[in-house]
mmCIF file of C-alpha atoms in Angstrom:
data_model
loop_
_atom_site.group_PDB
_atom_site.id
_atom_site.type_symbol
_atom_site.label_atom_id
_atom_site.label_comp_id
_atom_site.label_asym_id
_atom_site.label_seq_id
_atom_site.Cartn_x
_atom_site.Cartn_y
_atom_site.Cartn_z
ATOM 1 C CA MET A 1 -0.017 -0.001 -0.250
ATOM 2 C CA PRO A 2 1.337 3.371 -1.034
ATOM 3 C CA HIS A 3 1.817 6.172 1.497
ATOM 4 C CA LEU A 4 -1.231 8.732 0.343
ATOM 5 C CA THR A 5 -1.260 12.300 0.991
ATOM 6 C CA ARG A 6 -4.648 11.795 3.351
ATOM 7 C CA THR A 7 -5.156 8.437 5.001
ATOM 8 C CA GLY A 8 -8.843 7.427 4.576
ATOM 9 C CA THR A 9 -9.865 10.288 2.269
ATOM 10 C CA ALA A 10 -11.683 10.126 -1.300
ATOM 11 C CA PRO A 11 -9.339 10.201 -4.332
ATOM 12 C CA ARG A 12 -8.404 13.578 -5.191
ATOM 13 C CA ILE A 13 -9.066 12.804 -8.988
ATOM 14 C CA SER A 14 -12.823 13.321 -9.702
ATOM 15 C CA GLY A 15 -14.732 12.125 -12.909
ATOM 16 C CA GLY A 16 -14.823 15.943 -13.734
ATOM 17 C CA GLU A 17 -10.616 15.451 -14.030
ATOM 18 C CA ARG A 18 -9.832 13.706 -16.818
ATOM 19 C CA LEU A 19 -6.684 11.433 -16.596
ATOM 20 C CA GLY A 20 -4.565 11.529 -19.500
ATOM 21 C CA VAL A 21 -0.636 10.714 -20.801
ATOM 22 C CA GLY A 22 1.986 12.805 -21.278
ATOM 23 C CA VAL A 23 4.810 11.419 -23.335
ATOM 24 C CA PRO A 24 8.556 12.649 -21.928
ATOM 25 C CA GLY A 25 10.024 12.133 -25.105
ATOM 26 C CA TYR A 26 9.946 9.652 -27.885
ATOM 27 C CA GLY A 27 12.841 8.848 -30.175
ATOM 28 C CA HIS A 28 13.036 10.259 -33.534
ATOM 29 C CA PRO A 29 10.115 10.273 -35.603
ATOM 30 C CA LEU A 30 11.636 8.637 -38.453
ATOM 31 C CA LEU A 31 13.092 5.535 -35.919
ATOM 32 C CA ALA A 32 9.893 5.200 -33.629
ATOM 33 C CA ARG A 33 7.187 5.889 -36.450
ATOM 34 C CA ALA A 34 4.846 3.488 -34.473
ATOM 35 C CA GLU A 35 5.245 5.854 -31.199
ATOM 36 C CA TRP A 36 4.219 8.835 -32.921
ATOM 37 C CA ALA A 37 1.530 7.507 -35.052
ATOM 38 C CA GLU A 38 -0.003 6.360 -31.732
ATOM 39 C CA LEU A 39 -0.180 9.799 -30.639
ATOM 40 C CA VAL A 40 -2.421 11.032 -33.680
ATOM 41 C CA ARG A 41 -4.668 7.880 -33.235
ATOM 42 C CA PRO A 42 -8.465 9.267 -32.424
ATOM 43 C CA GLY A 43 -9.330 8.749 -29.057
ATOM 44 C CA THR A 44 -5.511 8.853 -27.496
ATOM 45 C CA PRO A 45 -5.867 10.642 -24.176
ATOM 46 C CA LEU A 46 -3.136 12.716 -24.671
ATOM 47 C CA HIS A 47 -1.940 15.896 -22.417
ATOM 48 C CA TRP A 48 0.841 16.212 -23.910
ATOM 49 C CA ALA A 49 3.858 15.243 -26.066
ATOM 50 C CA VAL A 50 7.735 16.303 -25.806
ATOM 51 C CA LEU A 51 9.720 16.520 -28.759
ATOM 52 C CA ASN A 52 13.377 16.538 -28.150
ATOM 53 C CA VAL A 53 15.424 16.256 -31.762
ATOM 54 C CA ALA A 54 18.943 16.607 -30.486
ATOM 55 C CA ASP A 55 19.197 17.769 -26.717
ATOM 56 C CA GLY A 56 16.865 20.510 -27.875
ATOM 57 C CA PRO A 57 15.655 21.447 -31.417
ATOM 58 C CA GLY A 58 18.886 20.551 -33.626
ATOM 59 C CA SER A 59 20.464 22.900 -35.812
ATOM 60 C CA ARG A 60 17.758 23.161 -38.436
ATOM 61 C CA PRO A 61 14.727 22.060 -39.138
ATOM 62 C CA ASP A 62 14.378 18.234 -39.405
ATOM 63 C CA PRO A 63 11.536 17.123 -42.253
ATOM 64 C CA HIS A 64 10.741 14.037 -40.089
ATOM 65 C CA CYS A 65 10.194 16.260 -36.944
ATOM 66 C CA LEU A 66 8.211 19.074 -39.058
ATOM 67 C CA GLU A 67 5.942 16.017 -40.324
ATOM 68 C CA ALA A 68 5.285 14.445 -36.694
ATOM 69 C CA ALA A 69 4.756 18.394 -35.395
ATOM 70 C CA GLY A 70 2.267 18.923 -38.009
ATOM 71 C CA ARG A 71 0.330 15.468 -37.556
ATOM 72 C CA LEU A 72 -0.182 16.396 -33.748
ATOM 73 C CA ARG A 73 -0.943 20.050 -34.334
ATOM 74 C CA ASN A 74 -3.830 18.944 -37.034
ATOM 75 C CA ALA A 75 -5.106 15.819 -34.330
ATOM 76 C CA ARG A 76 -5.806 18.812 -31.612
ATOM 77 C CA GLU A 77 -7.407 21.057 -33.950
ATOM 78 C CA ARG A 78 -9.594 18.298 -35.445
ATOM 79 C CA ALA A 79 -10.450 17.927 -31.586
ATOM 80 C CA LEU A 80 -10.646 21.557 -30.893
ATOM 81 C CA HIS A 81 -13.542 21.522 -33.410
ATOM 82 C CA GLU A 82 -15.531 18.956 -32.265
ATOM 83 C CA ASP A 83 -14.676 16.780 -35.836
ATOM 84 C CA ALA A 84 -12.897 14.086 -33.100
ATOM 85 C CA PRO A 85 -15.933 13.784 -30.863
ATOM 86 C CA GLY A 86 -13.946 10.914 -28.589
ATOM 87 C CA ASP A 87 -10.938 13.247 -28.216
ATOM 88 C CA ALA A 88 -12.440 15.268 -25.547
ATOM 89 C CA VAL A 89 -8.945 15.051 -23.615
ATOM 90 C CA ARG A 90 -6.743 15.840 -26.593
ATOM 91 C CA ALA A 91 -9.032 19.064 -27.173
ATOM 92 C CA ALA A 92 -8.161 20.066 -23.693
ATOM 93 C CA GLY A 93 -4.508 19.035 -24.164
ATOM 94 C CA GLY A 94 -2.525 17.176 -27.046
ATOM 95 C CA ARG A 95 0.351 19.708 -27.237
ATOM 96 C CA LEU A 96 3.825 19.574 -28.331
ATOM 97 C CA LEU A 97 6.232 20.650 -26.231
ATOM 98 C CA GLY A 98 9.780 21.573 -26.886
ATOM 99 C CA HIS A 99 12.941 20.191 -24.911
ATOM 100 C CA LEU A 100 14.641 22.501 -22.893
ATOM 101 C CA ASN A 101 17.170 20.798 -21.118
ATOM 102 C CA LEU A 102 18.434 23.033 -17.987
ATOM 103 C CA ALA A 103 21.259 20.920 -16.669
ATOM 104 C CA GLY A 104 19.957 21.458 -13.698
ATOM 105 C CA GLY A 105 20.171 25.306 -13.743
ATOM 106 C CA ARG A 106 23.610 25.649 -15.160
ATOM 107 C CA ARG A 107 22.463 25.945 -18.900
ATOM 108 C CA PRO A 108 23.706 29.246 -20.306
ATOM 109 C CA TRP A 109 20.529 31.684 -20.843
ATOM 110 C CA ASP A 110 21.536 32.656 -23.972
ATOM 111 C CA GLU A 111 21.513 29.071 -25.031
ATOM 112 C CA LEU A 112 17.851 28.510 -23.642
ATOM 113 C CA VAL A 113 16.222 31.363 -25.553
ATOM 114 C CA ALA A 114 18.172 30.528 -28.890
ATOM 115 C CA ASP A 115 16.310 26.793 -28.461
ATOM 116 C CA ALA A 116 12.925 28.375 -27.203
ATOM 117 C CA ARG A 117 12.861 30.532 -30.295
ATOM 118 C CA SER A 118 14.229 27.583 -32.824
ATOM 119 C CA PHE A 119 11.163 25.408 -31.386
ATOM 120 C CA LEU A 120 9.029 27.938 -31.887
ATOM 121 C CA ASP A 121 9.704 29.254 -35.283
ATOM 122 C CA TRP A 122 10.418 25.654 -36.651
ATOM 123 C CA TYR A 123 7.938 23.167 -34.761
ATOM 124 C CA ARG A 124 5.258 26.203 -33.714
ATOM 125 C CA VAL A 125 5.323 24.034 -30.074
ATOM 126 C CA GLY A 126 2.477 24.659 -28.219
ATOM 127 C CA GLY A 127 5.077 24.574 -24.775
ATOM 128 C CA PHE A 128 8.014 23.586 -23.293
ATOM 129 C CA TYR A 129 9.431 20.985 -21.056
ATOM 130 C CA LEU A 130 12.364 21.942 -19.104
ATOM 131 C CA ASP A 131 13.837 18.643 -18.596
ATOM 132 C CA ARG A 132 16.288 18.890 -15.609
ATOM 133 C CA CYS A 133 14.950 21.423 -13.786
ATOM 134 C CA PRO A 134 16.054 22.851 -10.128
ATOM 135 C CA THR A 135 14.546 21.520 -7.450
ATOM 136 C CA ASP A 136 15.785 23.989 -4.838
ATOM 137 C CA ARG A 137 14.480 27.559 -3.485
ATOM 138 C CA ALA A 138 17.496 29.593 -4.618
ATOM 139 C CA ALA A 139 16.863 28.685 -8.085
ATOM 140 C CA LEU A 140 13.026 29.206 -8.223
ATOM 141 C CA PRO A 141 13.824 33.513 -9.329
ATOM 142 C CA SER A 142 16.046 32.082 -12.473
ATOM 143 C CA VAL A 143 12.981 29.776 -13.313
ATOM 144 C CA ARG A 144 10.508 31.965 -12.904
ATOM 145 C CA ARG A 145 12.437 34.592 -15.610
ATOM 146 C CA LEU A 146 12.616 31.476 -18.003
ATOM 147 C CA THR A 147 8.885 30.728 -17.864
ATOM 148 C CA ALA A 148 7.941 34.315 -18.269
ATOM 149 C CA THR A 149 10.521 34.783 -21.122
ATOM 150 C CA LEU A 150 9.332 31.566 -22.635
ATOM 151 C CA HIS A 151 5.561 33.633 -22.471
ATOM 152 C CA ALA A 152 6.735 36.500 -24.334
ATOM 153 C CA LEU A 153 8.615 34.450 -27.305
ATOM 154 C CA ALA A 154 5.569 32.647 -27.705
ATOM 155 C CA GLY A 155 3.660 36.438 -28.107
ATOM 156 C CA GLU A 156 6.522 37.583 -30.362
ATOM 157 C CA SER A 157 6.272 34.585 -32.592
ATOM 158 C CA GLY A 158 2.477 34.823 -32.835
ATOM 159 C CA HIS A 159 1.266 32.016 -30.701
ATOM 160 C CA ASP A 160 -1.393 32.068 -28.444
ATOM 161 C CA ASP A 161 0.324 33.026 -25.156
ATOM 162 C CA GLY A 162 -2.546 32.002 -23.544
ATOM 163 C CA SER A 163 -2.671 28.778 -24.114
ATOM 164 C CA LEU A 164 0.963 27.949 -23.857
ATOM 165 C CA ARG A 165 2.006 25.243 -21.881
ATOM 166 C CA ILE A 166 4.909 24.505 -19.610
ATOM 167 C CA VAL A 167 5.891 21.582 -17.935
ATOM 168 C CA LEU A 168 9.013 21.771 -15.257
ATOM 169 C CA GLY A 169 10.482 17.965 -15.507
ATOM 170 C CA HIS A 170 12.188 17.846 -11.962
ATOM 171 C CA GLY A 171 11.477 14.317 -11.364
ATOM 172 C CA THR A 172 10.534 14.712 -7.698
ATOM 173 C CA HIS A 173 8.933 17.163 -5.101
ATOM 174 C CA PRO A 174 10.569 20.625 -5.634
ATOM 175 C CA HIS A 175 10.307 23.495 -3.265
ATOM 176 C CA PRO A 176 6.423 24.390 -3.413
ATOM 177 C CA GLY A 177 6.816 27.936 -4.751
ATOM 178 C CA TYR A 178 7.840 25.522 -8.382
ATOM 179 C CA ALA A 179 3.890 25.092 -8.263
ATOM 180 C CA GLU A 180 3.483 29.111 -9.481
ATOM 181 C CA ALA A 181 6.065 29.105 -11.753
ATOM 182 C CA ALA A 182 4.515 26.436 -14.394
ATOM 183 C CA ASP A 183 1.503 24.585 -15.475
ATOM 184 C CA GLN A 184 2.655 21.560 -14.241
ATOM 185 C CA LEU A 185 5.327 20.124 -12.351
ATOM 186 C CA VAL A 186 7.183 16.091 -12.606
ATOM 187 C CA THR A 187 6.998 14.990 -9.129
ATOM 188 C CA PHE A 188 7.956 11.232 -9.529
ATOM 189 C CA ARG A 189 10.074 9.767 -12.452
ATOM 190 C CA GLY A 190 11.844 6.558 -11.661
ATOM 191 C CA PRO A 191 10.777 2.894 -11.168
ATOM 192 C CA TRP A 192 7.843 1.435 -10.062
ATOM 193 C CA THR A 193 9.749 -0.426 -6.946
ATOM 194 C CA GLU A 194 10.040 2.825 -5.617
ATOM 195 C CA TYR A 195 7.012 4.709 -7.160
ATOM 196 C CA ARG A 196 4.443 2.075 -5.024
ATOM 197 C CA TRP A 197 6.209 2.958 -1.769
ATOM 198 C CA ALA A 198 6.527 6.768 -2.588
ATOM 199 C CA GLU A 199 5.280 9.265 -0.235
ATOM 200 C CA VAL A 200 3.573 12.334 -1.722
ATOM 201 C CA GLU A 201 4.456 15.857 -0.088
ATOM 202 C CA GLN A 202 1.612 17.294 1.840
ATOM 203 C CA TRP A 203 1.403 20.924 0.196
ATOM 204 C CA THR A 204 0.742 19.393 -2.985
ATOM 205 C CA ALA A 205 -2.882 18.549 -1.683
ATOM 206 C CA ASP A 206 -3.189 22.661 -2.072
ATOM 207 C CA TYR A 207 -3.421 22.003 -5.905
ATOM 208 C CA PRO A 208 -5.806 20.420 -8.667
ATOM 209 C CA PRO A 209 -4.275 17.004 -10.208
ATOM 210 C CA GLY A 210 -3.519 19.042 -13.534
ATOM 211 C CA ARG A 211 -0.785 20.443 -12.103
ATOM 212 C CA PHE A 212 1.289 17.349 -11.271
ATOM 213 C CA ALA A 213 2.848 14.494 -13.975
ATOM 214 C CA HIS A 214 4.174 11.308 -12.646
ATOM 215 C CA PHE A 215 6.092 8.922 -15.032
ATOM 216 C CA VAL A 216 6.974 5.296 -13.679
ATOM 217 C CA HIS A 217 9.048 2.657 -15.587
ATOM 218 C CA GLY A 218 9.087 -1.268 -15.064
ATOM 219 C CA VAL A 219 5.540 -1.107 -13.986
ATOM 220 C CA PRO A 220 4.297 -4.909 -14.597
ATOM 221 C CA ARG A 221 1.008 -5.507 -16.611
ATOM 222 C CA THR A 222 -0.146 -7.020 -13.664
ATOM 223 C CA HIS A 223 0.420 -4.038 -11.567
ATOM 224 C CA LEU A 224 -1.010 -1.550 -14.148
ATOM 225 C CA ASP A 225 -4.291 -0.754 -12.443
ATOM 226 C CA GLU A 226 -2.378 -0.614 -8.817
ATOM 227 C CA ALA A 227 -0.310 2.440 -10.481
ATOM 228 C CA LEU A 228 -3.486 4.347 -11.869
ATOM 229 C CA ARG A 229 -4.747 4.024 -8.426
ATOM 230 C CA ILE A 230 -1.551 5.382 -6.679
ATOM 231 C CA ALA A 231 -1.385 8.324 -9.512
ATOM 232 C CA ARG A 232 -4.923 9.147 -8.814
ATOM 233 C CA TRP A 233 -4.851 8.877 -4.970
ATOM 234 C CA GLN A 234 -1.822 10.790 -5.047
ATOM 235 C CA GLY A 235 -3.006 13.894 -7.294
ATOM 236 C CA ALA A 236 -1.459 12.911 -10.164
ATOM 237 C CA GLY A 237 -3.340 14.143 -13.495
ATOM 238 C CA THR A 238 -0.959 13.025 -16.289
ATOM 239 C CA VAL A 239 0.926 9.909 -16.481
ATOM 240 C CA PHE A 240 2.880 7.692 -18.444
ATOM 241 C CA PHE A 241 3.355 4.120 -17.360
ATOM 242 C CA THR A 242 5.939 1.133 -19.085
ATOM 243 C CA ASP A 243 6.822 -2.242 -18.674
ATOM 244 C CA ARG A 244 10.504 -1.108 -20.092
ATOM 245 C CA ASP A 245 12.756 -1.130 -17.217
ATOM 246 C CA GLY A 246 15.975 0.516 -18.366
ATOM 247 C CA GLN A 247 17.721 -2.651 -18.502
ATOM 248 C CA LYS A 248 19.530 -4.463 -21.241
ATOM 249 C CA GLY A 249 20.412 -1.883 -23.529
ATOM 250 C CA GLN A 250 17.969 0.368 -23.145
ATOM 251 C CA THR A 251 19.260 4.194 -22.896
ATOM 252 C CA ASP A 252 15.938 5.527 -21.911
ATOM 253 C CA PRO A 253 13.338 3.419 -20.964
ATOM 254 C CA PHE A 254 10.506 5.982 -22.039
ATOM 255 C CA ALA A 255 11.755 6.684 -25.456
ATOM 256 C CA THR A 256 9.118 3.849 -27.222
ATOM 257 C CA LEU A 257 5.744 2.694 -26.231
ATOM 258 C CA PRO A 258 4.732 0.106 -23.431
ATOM 259 C CA GLY A 259 3.715 -3.274 -24.435
ATOM 260 C CA TYR A 260 0.382 -2.518 -22.684
ATOM 261 C CA TRP A 261 -0.322 0.892 -24.282
ATOM 262 C CA ASP A 262 -3.524 -0.482 -25.536
ATOM 263 C CA ASP A 263 -4.192 -0.934 -21.762
ATOM 264 C CA ILE A 264 -2.849 2.158 -20.932
ATOM 265 C CA VAL A 265 -5.605 4.117 -23.491
ATOM 266 C CA SER A 266 -8.727 1.719 -22.688
ATOM 267 C CA ARG A 267 -8.364 2.600 -19.214
ATOM 268 C CA ILE A 268 -8.288 6.370 -19.239
ATOM 269 C CA GLY A 269 -9.449 7.294 -22.590
ATOM 270 C CA PRO A 270 -12.930 8.502 -23.392
ATOM 271 C CA GLY A 271 -16.063 7.488 -21.404
ATOM 272 C CA ILE A 272 -13.753 6.120 -18.790
ATOM 273 C CA SER A 273 -15.178 7.547 -14.984
ATOM 274 C CA GLU A 274 -12.322 8.150 -12.895
#
């Protein structure tokens, strides 16, 4: 039994708050065709997916990434205009996020801004995933400055600034002040052996589930329902679970589809009550 925020209380996701999938970053679209194709399949409960061309946007527009980005945008447009009535979760999210590596707060400012401009200009991303984001209070002002700058850049590029989504990829619980610096925080990223006994910090109970994401690898198919229950009880609105464990030459367990992808979609897709 995992450690919960409040023992004996109701889960923190209600029927009106739909659990969805966040994809930390599949492989390059040329090498991971099946993965990117699944993201545009009607009914996939996608909140967002991260595009990482070469630890960022790369040095020039990549034709395969341009195609994948366009397909994801088109799928969201169809959902927004109710041409795909089963894609309610996609309509509320469905964004492509550009990958910015903060390197724990050590990445030069001008490099981050240049990468952000490239993502906006080339791939018309709907937001940013700030990977390896710092967690301490001392770095909070610089992260706030960056997120404000990203919104300004989006406005300059003609993007609808009000819809830009920013996710902080901490991977653990940061200082509570980070909750006001972005739309969503990744408060767990790690193996199932840790997740099933993980504790959630009390301050997260002050925020709705849409503010938190959990990424867990090495989840056995037989424990998928348990993993979903933990996410709901701990107040995560976005998840990515995979049976891959990072072993046997796997450099990134999240870089491809889990073996039970269809099971995840059927459990949290359209018409599923939380």
